[in-house]
Amino acid sequence: MPSAAFPWTAARIRALKQTAIDRGDWKFVRNLDDAERFVWMSLGYADPFRPATITATLGTDVSVSKNAGDRVDLVLGPTWTDRLGTYQSMQITWANGVVTTVDLPDHWPKKSLSFEDEVWVDAWEQDVVVASARDRTTGLVTLKVHAHDASLGFSLSLDADLFAALTFTYEILPWWLDGAHLDPKLGANVFLCERAAVGRLVKLEVRDDDDDGDDDGGGDDDGDHGGDGKPGGMGVLGGEDGDDDGSRRGRRSRTAHDHHARRQHADGTPAGSAGSDW
């Protein structure tokens, strides 16, 4: 595992981000969020924090019909069927104790649940989708959970009745040999990520979706001087003149890592590259 200084840096950025969230400074939040993501990427996280696997601890008479990557389908067995119509809400209880309450639609479960939202918990924009499907023949209900982005595990309940608890693992790229040594071929990625993180901390970035509607100046919202969003001479995360990454938030809170660095060979070398030559 890399030096303890790196997780400390991420924790410090997250504390600053929580302060910015509390005061509603969303432009600063976005920059801090990008910076923190790059710090975690420097630790080898391929896509912070998109789950690579999900472990489900199940409640009584609950089974898993599908579990692949960041998605899991949970089937509520026959003992749940008769009482499903009595529930008013679904509770998402995060590992830090924060609870997100989702109101069930009228006439549920005949009418499907479709919850799709991004909520700030743990100073991280958690992106979890939960949808329900009812088998008309058996009456069994399947709850389909898609954790696009989750830094914490969470449990799921109907009112107070727990039906599953989910924990996650994340893909780690082989950039570090141990807590103090980088891989000779892939370690350069760490410095690119660190440079990008610093760039986000010192540069207030203006975007199309600024909430205050003011004209803060600046160029196009992707920080890319050529206008094509492609990385510059520093490699996958590099920029030609100090704009290291061109990262943007769309619906998902993602960095340039999504568009470039996730295209990895099995050994962690970026696609189209050879070892440390990129």
Tab-separated table of N, CA and C in Angstrom, residues 74-184:
chain	number	residue	atom	x	y	z
A	74	LEU	N	-31.687	-8.044	-6.335
A	74	LEU	CA	-32.122	-8.676	-5.093
A	74	LEU	C	-33.585	-9.068	-5.211
A	75	VAL	N	-33.873	-10.344	-4.963
A	75	VAL	CA	-35.244	-10.855	-5.091
A	75	VAL	C	-35.835	-11.039	-3.700
A	76	LEU	N	-36.960	-10.388	-3.460
A	76	LEU	CA	-37.676	-10.546	-2.199
A	76	LEU	C	-38.574	-11.776	-2.310
A	77	GLY	N	-38.358	-12.749	-1.438
A	77	GLY	CA	-39.052	-14.031	-1.528
A	77	GLY	C	-40.520	-13.965	-1.149
A	78	PRO	N	-41.201	-15.111	-1.168
A	78	PRO	CA	-42.654	-15.177	-0.959
A	78	PRO	C	-43.125	-14.598	0.372
A	79	THR	N	-42.302	-14.694	1.423
A	79	THR	CA	-42.755	-14.176	2.721
A	79	THR	C	-42.875	-12.655	2.730
A	80	TRP	N	-42.287	-11.996	1.753
A	80	TRP	CA	-42.401	-10.543	1.647
A	80	TRP	C	-43.637	-10.108	0.873
A	81	THR	N	-44.158	-10.980	0.020
A	81	THR	CA	-45.128	-10.561	-0.995
A	81	THR	C	-46.373	-9.917	-0.404
A	82	ASP	N	-46.976	-10.544	0.588
A	82	ASP	CA	-48.256	-10.042	1.100
A	82	ASP	C	-48.135	-8.699	1.798
A	83	ARG	N	-46.969	-8.368	2.320
A	83	ARG	CA	-46.824	-7.114	3.071
A	83	ARG	C	-46.174	-5.988	2.282
A	84	LEU	N	-45.785	-6.238	1.038
A	84	LEU	CA	-45.086	-5.200	0.280
A	84	LEU	C	-45.931	-3.940	0.127
A	85	GLY	N	-47.222	-4.101	-0.053
A	85	GLY	CA	-48.095	-2.944	-0.248
A	85	GLY	C	-48.249	-2.066	0.977
A	86	THR	N	-47.778	-2.532	2.132
A	86	THR	CA	-47.914	-1.745	3.363
A	86	THR	C	-46.739	-0.801	3.597
A	87	TYR	N	-45.666	-0.984	2.863
A	87	TYR	CA	-44.483	-0.158	3.092
A	87	TYR	C	-44.648	1.230	2.467
A	88	GLN	N	-44.066	2.207	3.133
A	88	GLN	CA	-44.149	3.591	2.680
A	88	GLN	C	-42.859	4.109	2.052
A	89	SER	N	-41.728	3.536	2.448
A	89	SER	CA	-40.453	4.081	1.974
A	89	SER	C	-39.379	3.010	1.956
A	90	MET	N	-38.334	3.303	1.218
A	90	MET	CA	-37.105	2.512	1.242
A	90	MET	C	-36.027	3.370	1.898
A	91	GLN	N	-35.273	2.762	2.794
A	91	GLN	CA	-34.218	3.471	3.498
A	91	GLN	C	-32.860	2.984	2.994
A	92	ILE	N	-32.008	3.930	2.636
A	92	ILE	CA	-30.601	3.644	2.334
A	92	ILE	C	-29.795	4.168	3.511
A	93	THR	N	-29.238	3.256	4.297
A	93	THR	CA	-28.460	3.652	5.472
A	93	THR	C	-26.987	3.457	5.164
A	94	TRP	N	-26.269	4.562	5.032
A	94	TRP	CA	-24.864	4.522	4.652
A	94	TRP	C	-24.009	4.081	5.834
A	95	ALA	N	-22.813	3.618	5.549
A	95	ALA	CA	-21.946	3.062	6.583
A	95	ALA	C	-21.568	4.080	7.649
A	96	ASN	N	-21.671	5.373	7.353
A	96	ASN	CA	-21.372	6.399	8.354
A	96	ASN	C	-22.599	6.822	9.148
A	97	GLY	N	-23.747	6.131	8.938
A	97	GLY	CA	-24.951	6.406	9.704
A	97	GLY	C	-25.945	7.344	9.047
A	98	VAL	N	-25.555	7.999	7.962
A	98	VAL	CA	-26.475	8.884	7.252
A	98	VAL	C	-27.550	8.047	6.553
A	99	VAL	N	-28.790	8.533	6.597
A	99	VAL	CA	-29.905	7.790	6.007
A	99	VAL	C	-30.507	8.606	4.871
A	100	THR	N	-30.648	7.975	3.711
A	100	THR	CA	-31.365	8.548	2.579
A	100	THR	C	-32.715	7.843	2.483
A	101	THR	N	-33.799	8.611	2.538
A	101	THR	CA	-35.149	8.047	2.504
A	101	THR	C	-35.750	8.232	1.119
A	102	VAL	N	-36.243	7.152	0.556
A	102	VAL	CA	-36.855	7.170	-0.778
A	102	VAL	C	-38.317	6.797	-0.617
A	103	ASP	N	-39.223	7.696	-0.959
A	103	ASP	CA	-40.656	7.401	-0.879
A	103	ASP	C	-41.041	6.413	-1.971
A	104	LEU	N	-41.773	5.394	-1.593
A	104	LEU	CA	-42.267	4.440	-2.581
A	104	LEU	C	-43.456	5.037	-3.317
A	105	PRO	N	-43.611	4.714	-4.594
A	105	PRO	CA	-44.742	5.283	-5.348
A	105	PRO	C	-46.074	4.713	-4.873
A	106	ASP	N	-47.133	5.446	-5.127
A	106	ASP	CA	-48.467	4.926	-4.839
A	106	ASP	C	-48.683	3.619	-5.600
A	107	HIS	N	-49.356	2.694	-4.949
A	107	HIS	CA	-49.696	1.389	-5.543
A	107	HIS	C	-48.470	0.516	-5.783
A	108	TRP	N	-47.383	0.832	-5.075
A	108	TRP	CA	-46.226	-0.056	-5.145
A	108	TRP	C	-46.575	-1.355	-4.412
A	109	PRO	N	-46.165	-2.524	-4.895
A	109	PRO	CA	-45.170	-2.758	-5.962
A	109	PRO	C	-45.750	-2.923	-7.369
A	110	LYS	N	-47.100	-2.816	-7.507
A	110	LYS	CA	-47.634	-2.915	-8.870
A	110	LYS	C	-47.073	-1.810	-9.751
A	111	LYS	N	-46.943	-0.635	-9.163
A	111	LYS	CA	-46.262	0.444	-9.874
A	111	LYS	C	-44.789	0.393	-9.501
A	112	SER	N	-43.927	0.424	-10.483
A	112	SER	CA	-42.495	0.223	-10.254
A	112	SER	C	-41.858	1.408	-9.539
A	113	LEU	N	-40.867	1.092	-8.713
A	113	LEU	CA	-40.009	2.107	-8.115
A	113	LEU	C	-38.878	2.432	-9.076
A	114	SER	N	-38.566	3.712	-9.205
A	114	SER	CA	-37.417	4.125	-10.007
A	114	SER	C	-36.746	5.283	-9.287
A	115	PHE	N	-35.700	4.958	-8.544
A	115	PHE	CA	-34.947	5.978	-7.806
A	115	PHE	C	-33.608	6.167	-8.485
A	116	GLU	N	-33.340	7.398	-8.877
A	116	GLU	CA	-32.069	7.718	-9.515
A	116	GLU	C	-31.679	9.117	-9.080
A	117	ASP	N	-30.690	9.196	-8.229
A	117	ASP	CA	-30.300	10.498	-7.702
A	117	ASP	C	-28.837	10.458	-7.297
A	118	GLU	N	-28.258	11.641	-7.171
A	118	GLU	CA	-26.884	11.773	-6.693
A	118	GLU	C	-26.942	12.555	-5.392
A	119	VAL	N	-26.537	11.929	-4.307
A	119	VAL	CA	-26.628	12.548	-2.995
A	119	VAL	C	-25.229	12.696	-2.402
A	120	TRP	N	-25.016	13.803	-1.725
A	120	TRP	CA	-23.722	14.041	-1.104
A	120	TRP	C	-23.714	13.426	0.282
A	121	VAL	N	-22.947	12.359	0.443
A	121	VAL	CA	-22.747	11.679	1.719
A	121	VAL	C	-21.253	11.402	1.841
A	122	ASP	N	-20.702	11.601	3.025
A	122	ASP	CA	-19.261	11.388	3.211
A	122	ASP	C	-18.462	12.349	2.334
A	123	ALA	N	-19.041	13.539	2.076
A	123	ALA	CA	-18.428	14.539	1.192
A	123	ALA	C	-18.077	13.943	-0.169
A	124	TRP	N	-18.909	13.040	-0.630
A	124	TRP	CA	-18.713	12.381	-1.929
A	124	TRP	C	-20.075	12.306	-2.615
A	125	GLU	N	-20.092	12.530	-3.912
A	125	GLU	CA	-21.348	12.503	-4.648
A	125	GLU	C	-21.704	11.058	-4.982
A	126	GLN	N	-22.435	10.445	-4.082
A	126	GLN	CA	-22.830	9.052	-4.254
A	126	GLN	C	-23.905	8.969	-5.352
A	127	ASP	N	-23.726	8.042	-6.248
A	127	ASP	CA	-24.660	7.883	-7.368
A	127	ASP	C	-25.164	6.453	-7.382
A	128	VAL	N	-26.364	6.264	-6.875
A	128	VAL	CA	-26.951	4.930	-6.751
A	128	VAL	C	-28.338	4.944	-7.382
A	129	VAL	N	-28.602	3.943	-8.187
A	129	VAL	CA	-29.904	3.772	-8.820
A	129	VAL	C	-30.555	2.510	-8.263
A	130	VAL	N	-31.827	2.623	-7.878
A	130	VAL	CA	-32.590	1.457	-7.419
A	130	VAL	C	-33.914	1.436	-8.181
A	131	ALA	N	-34.192	0.316	-8.818
A	131	ALA	CA	-35.440	0.154	-9.559
A	131	ALA	C	-36.066	-1.182	-9.178
A	132	SER	N	-37.390	-1.240	-9.224
A	132	SER	CA	-38.074	-2.488	-8.877
A	132	SER	C	-38.805	-3.047	-10.088
A	133	ALA	N	-38.939	-4.361	-10.098
A	133	ALA	CA	-39.694	-5.059	-11.142
A	133	ALA	C	-40.495	-6.170	-10.465
A	134	ARG	N	-41.753	-6.291	-10.820
A	134	ARG	CA	-42.629	-7.285	-10.201
A	134	ARG	C	-43.015	-8.352	-11.207
A	135	ASP	N	-42.841	-9.603	-10.811
A	135	ASP	CA	-43.258	-10.728	-11.639
A	135	ASP	C	-44.771	-10.887	-11.501
A	136	ARG	N	-45.494	-10.706	-12.578
A	136	ARG	CA	-46.958	-10.742	-12.503
A	136	ARG	C	-47.491	-12.136	-12.185
A	137	THR	N	-46.720	-13.132	-12.507
A	137	THR	CA	-47.174	-14.505	-12.254
A	137	THR	C	-46.983	-14.897	-10.800
A	138	THR	N	-45.797	-14.653	-10.256
A	138	THR	CA	-45.485	-15.073	-8.888
A	138	THR	C	-45.704	-13.979	-7.851
A	139	GLY	N	-45.742	-12.741	-8.298
A	139	GLY	CA	-45.840	-11.626	-7.374
A	139	GLY	C	-44.523	-11.242	-6.724
A	140	LEU	N	-43.441	-11.953	-7.037
A	140	LEU	CA	-42.150	-11.645	-6.445
A	140	LEU	C	-41.590	-10.341	-7.018
A	141	VAL	N	-40.932	-9.589	-6.155
A	141	VAL	CA	-40.368	-8.295	-6.544
A	141	VAL	C	-38.846	-8.382	-6.535
A	142	THR	N	-38.249	-7.882	-7.597
A	142	THR	CA	-36.801	-7.771	-7.697
A	142	THR	C	-36.411	-6.304	-7.600
A	143	LEU	N	-35.477	-6.015	-6.714
A	143	LEU	CA	-34.924	-4.668	-6.594
A	143	LEU	C	-33.547	-4.665	-7.243
A	144	LYS	N	-33.407	-3.859	-8.288
A	144	LYS	CA	-32.182	-3.799	-9.071
A	144	LYS	C	-31.374	-2.588	-8.626
A	145	VAL	N	-30.190	-2.856	-8.077
A	145	VAL	CA	-29.336	-1.805	-7.531
A	145	VAL	C	-28.136	-1.620	-8.451
A	146	HIS	N	-27.923	-0.385	-8.854
A	146	HIS	CA	-26.757	-0.058	-9.692
A	146	HIS	C	-25.976	1.036	-8.974
A	147	ALA	N	-24.836	0.687	-8.432
A	147	ALA	CA	-23.989	1.640	-7.711
A	147	ALA	C	-22.960	2.217	-8.670
A	148	HIS	N	-23.332	3.289	-9.348
A	148	HIS	CA	-22.400	3.926	-10.280
A	148	HIS	C	-21.160	4.430	-9.547
A	149	ASP	N	-21.389	5.013	-8.368
A	149	ASP	CA	-20.314	5.686	-7.649
A	149	ASP	C	-20.672	5.650	-6.171
A	150	ALA	N	-19.908	4.912	-5.378
A	150	ALA	CA	-20.229	4.760	-3.959
A	150	ALA	C	-18.942	4.595	-3.163
A	151	SER	N	-18.646	5.577	-2.327
A	151	SER	CA	-17.443	5.506	-1.508
A	151	SER	C	-17.677	4.738	-0.216
A	152	LEU	N	-18.945	4.482	0.109
A	152	LEU	CA	-19.310	3.767	1.328
A	152	LEU	C	-20.266	2.632	0.992
A	153	GLY	N	-20.221	1.585	1.799
A	153	GLY	CA	-21.262	0.577	1.719
A	153	GLY	C	-22.543	1.108	2.338
A	154	PHE	N	-23.628	0.375	2.139
A	154	PHE	CA	-24.906	0.802	2.715
A	154	PHE	C	-25.834	-0.393	2.852
A	155	SER	N	-26.827	-0.220	3.714
A	155	SER	CA	-27.874	-1.234	3.865
A	155	SER	C	-29.166	-0.693	3.273
A	156	LEU	N	-30.032	-1.618	2.901
A	156	LEU	CA	-31.310	-1.283	2.289
A	156	LEU	C	-32.438	-1.874	3.124
A	157	SER	N	-33.456	-1.051	3.397
A	157	SER	CA	-34.592	-1.497	4.203
A	157	SER	C	-35.875	-0.986	3.585
A	158	LEU	N	-36.935	-1.731	3.772
A	158	LEU	CA	-38.289	-1.246	3.509
A	158	LEU	C	-38.865	-0.849	4.853
A	159	ASP	N	-39.125	0.450	5.030
A	159	ASP	CA	-39.395	1.004	6.352
A	159	ASP	C	-38.283	0.539	7.293
A	160	ALA	N	-38.604	-0.207	8.326
A	160	ALA	CA	-37.556	-0.655	9.254
A	160	ALA	C	-37.086	-2.078	8.986
A	161	ASP	N	-37.586	-2.711	7.929
A	161	ASP	CA	-37.271	-4.114	7.661
A	161	ASP	C	-36.083	-4.222	6.695
A	162	LEU	N	-34.950	-4.644	7.252
A	162	LEU	CA	-33.732	-4.770	6.460
A	162	LEU	C	-33.857	-5.922	5.464
A	163	PHE	N	-33.446	-5.678	4.219
A	163	PHE	CA	-33.420	-6.790	3.267
A	163	PHE	C	-32.047	-7.051	2.664
A	164	ALA	N	-31.103	-6.108	2.777
A	164	ALA	CA	-29.748	-6.382	2.280
A	164	ALA	C	-28.781	-5.323	2.769
A	165	ALA	N	-27.525	-5.728	2.912
A	165	ALA	CA	-26.427	-4.796	3.183
A	165	ALA	C	-25.362	-5.038	2.121
A	166	LEU	N	-24.884	-3.965	1.511
A	166	LEU	CA	-23.950	-4.069	0.390
A	166	LEU	C	-22.606	-3.443	0.752
A	167	THR	N	-21.526	-4.144	0.445
A	167	THR	CA	-20.177	-3.604	0.562
A	167	THR	C	-19.487	-3.753	-0.783
A	168	PHE	N	-18.462	-2.942	-1.001
A	168	PHE	CA	-17.855	-2.851	-2.320
A	168	PHE	C	-16.346	-3.038	-2.279
A	169	THR	N	-15.819	-3.562	-3.375
A	169	THR	CA	-14.389	-3.495	-3.632
A	169	THR	C	-14.195	-2.712	-4.922
A	170	TYR	N	-12.979	-2.209	-5.116
A	170	TYR	CA	-12.701	-1.335	-6.253
A	170	TYR	C	-11.478	-1.840	-7.009
A	171	GLU	N	-11.460	-1.565	-8.300
A	171	GLU	CA	-10.329	-2.002	-9.115
A	171	GLU	C	-9.085	-1.188	-8.775
A	172	ILE	N	-7.986	-1.880	-8.483
A	172	ILE	CA	-6.713	-1.235	-8.172
A	172	ILE	C	-5.704	-1.589	-9.261
A	173	LEU	N	-5.126	-0.572	-9.857
A	173	LEU	CA	-4.135	-0.787	-10.907
A	173	LEU	C	-2.750	-1.004	-10.280
A	174	PRO	N	-1.880	-1.744	-10.951
A	174	PRO	CA	-0.585	-2.139	-10.358
A	174	PRO	C	0.487	-1.071	-10.504
A	175	TRP	N	0.187	0.143	-10.045
A	175	TRP	CA	1.158	1.223	-10.169
A	175	TRP	C	2.175	1.203	-9.026
A	176	TRP	N	1.820	0.585	-7.894
A	176	TRP	CA	2.682	0.529	-6.719
A	176	TRP	C	3.141	-0.908	-6.481
A	177	LEU	N	4.430	-1.071	-6.199
A	177	LEU	CA	4.946	-2.390	-5.825
A	177	LEU	C	4.702	-2.672	-4.347
A	178	ASP	N	4.855	-1.629	-3.526
A	178	ASP	CA	4.593	-1.732	-2.096
A	178	ASP	C	4.362	-0.313	-1.583
A	179	GLY	N	4.414	-0.130	-0.263
A	179	GLY	CA	4.083	1.166	0.312
A	179	GLY	C	5.046	2.282	0.005
A	180	ALA	N	6.200	1.968	-0.539
A	180	ALA	CA	7.207	3.007	-0.792
A	180	ALA	C	7.799	2.965	-2.192
A	181	HIS	N	7.415	2.004	-3.021
A	181	HIS	CA	8.071	1.824	-4.323
A	181	HIS	C	7.037	1.732	-5.435
A	182	LEU	N	7.301	2.489	-6.498
A	182	LEU	CA	6.444	2.475	-7.672
A	182	LEU	C	6.921	1.423	-8.664
A	183	ASP	N	5.974	0.939	-9.463
A	183	ASP	CA	6.339	0.057	-10.559
A	183	ASP	C	7.189	0.856	-11.554
A	184	PRO	N	8.340	0.319	-11.993
A	184	PRO	CA	9.224	1.080	-12.880
A	184	PRO	C	8.562	1.511	-14.188
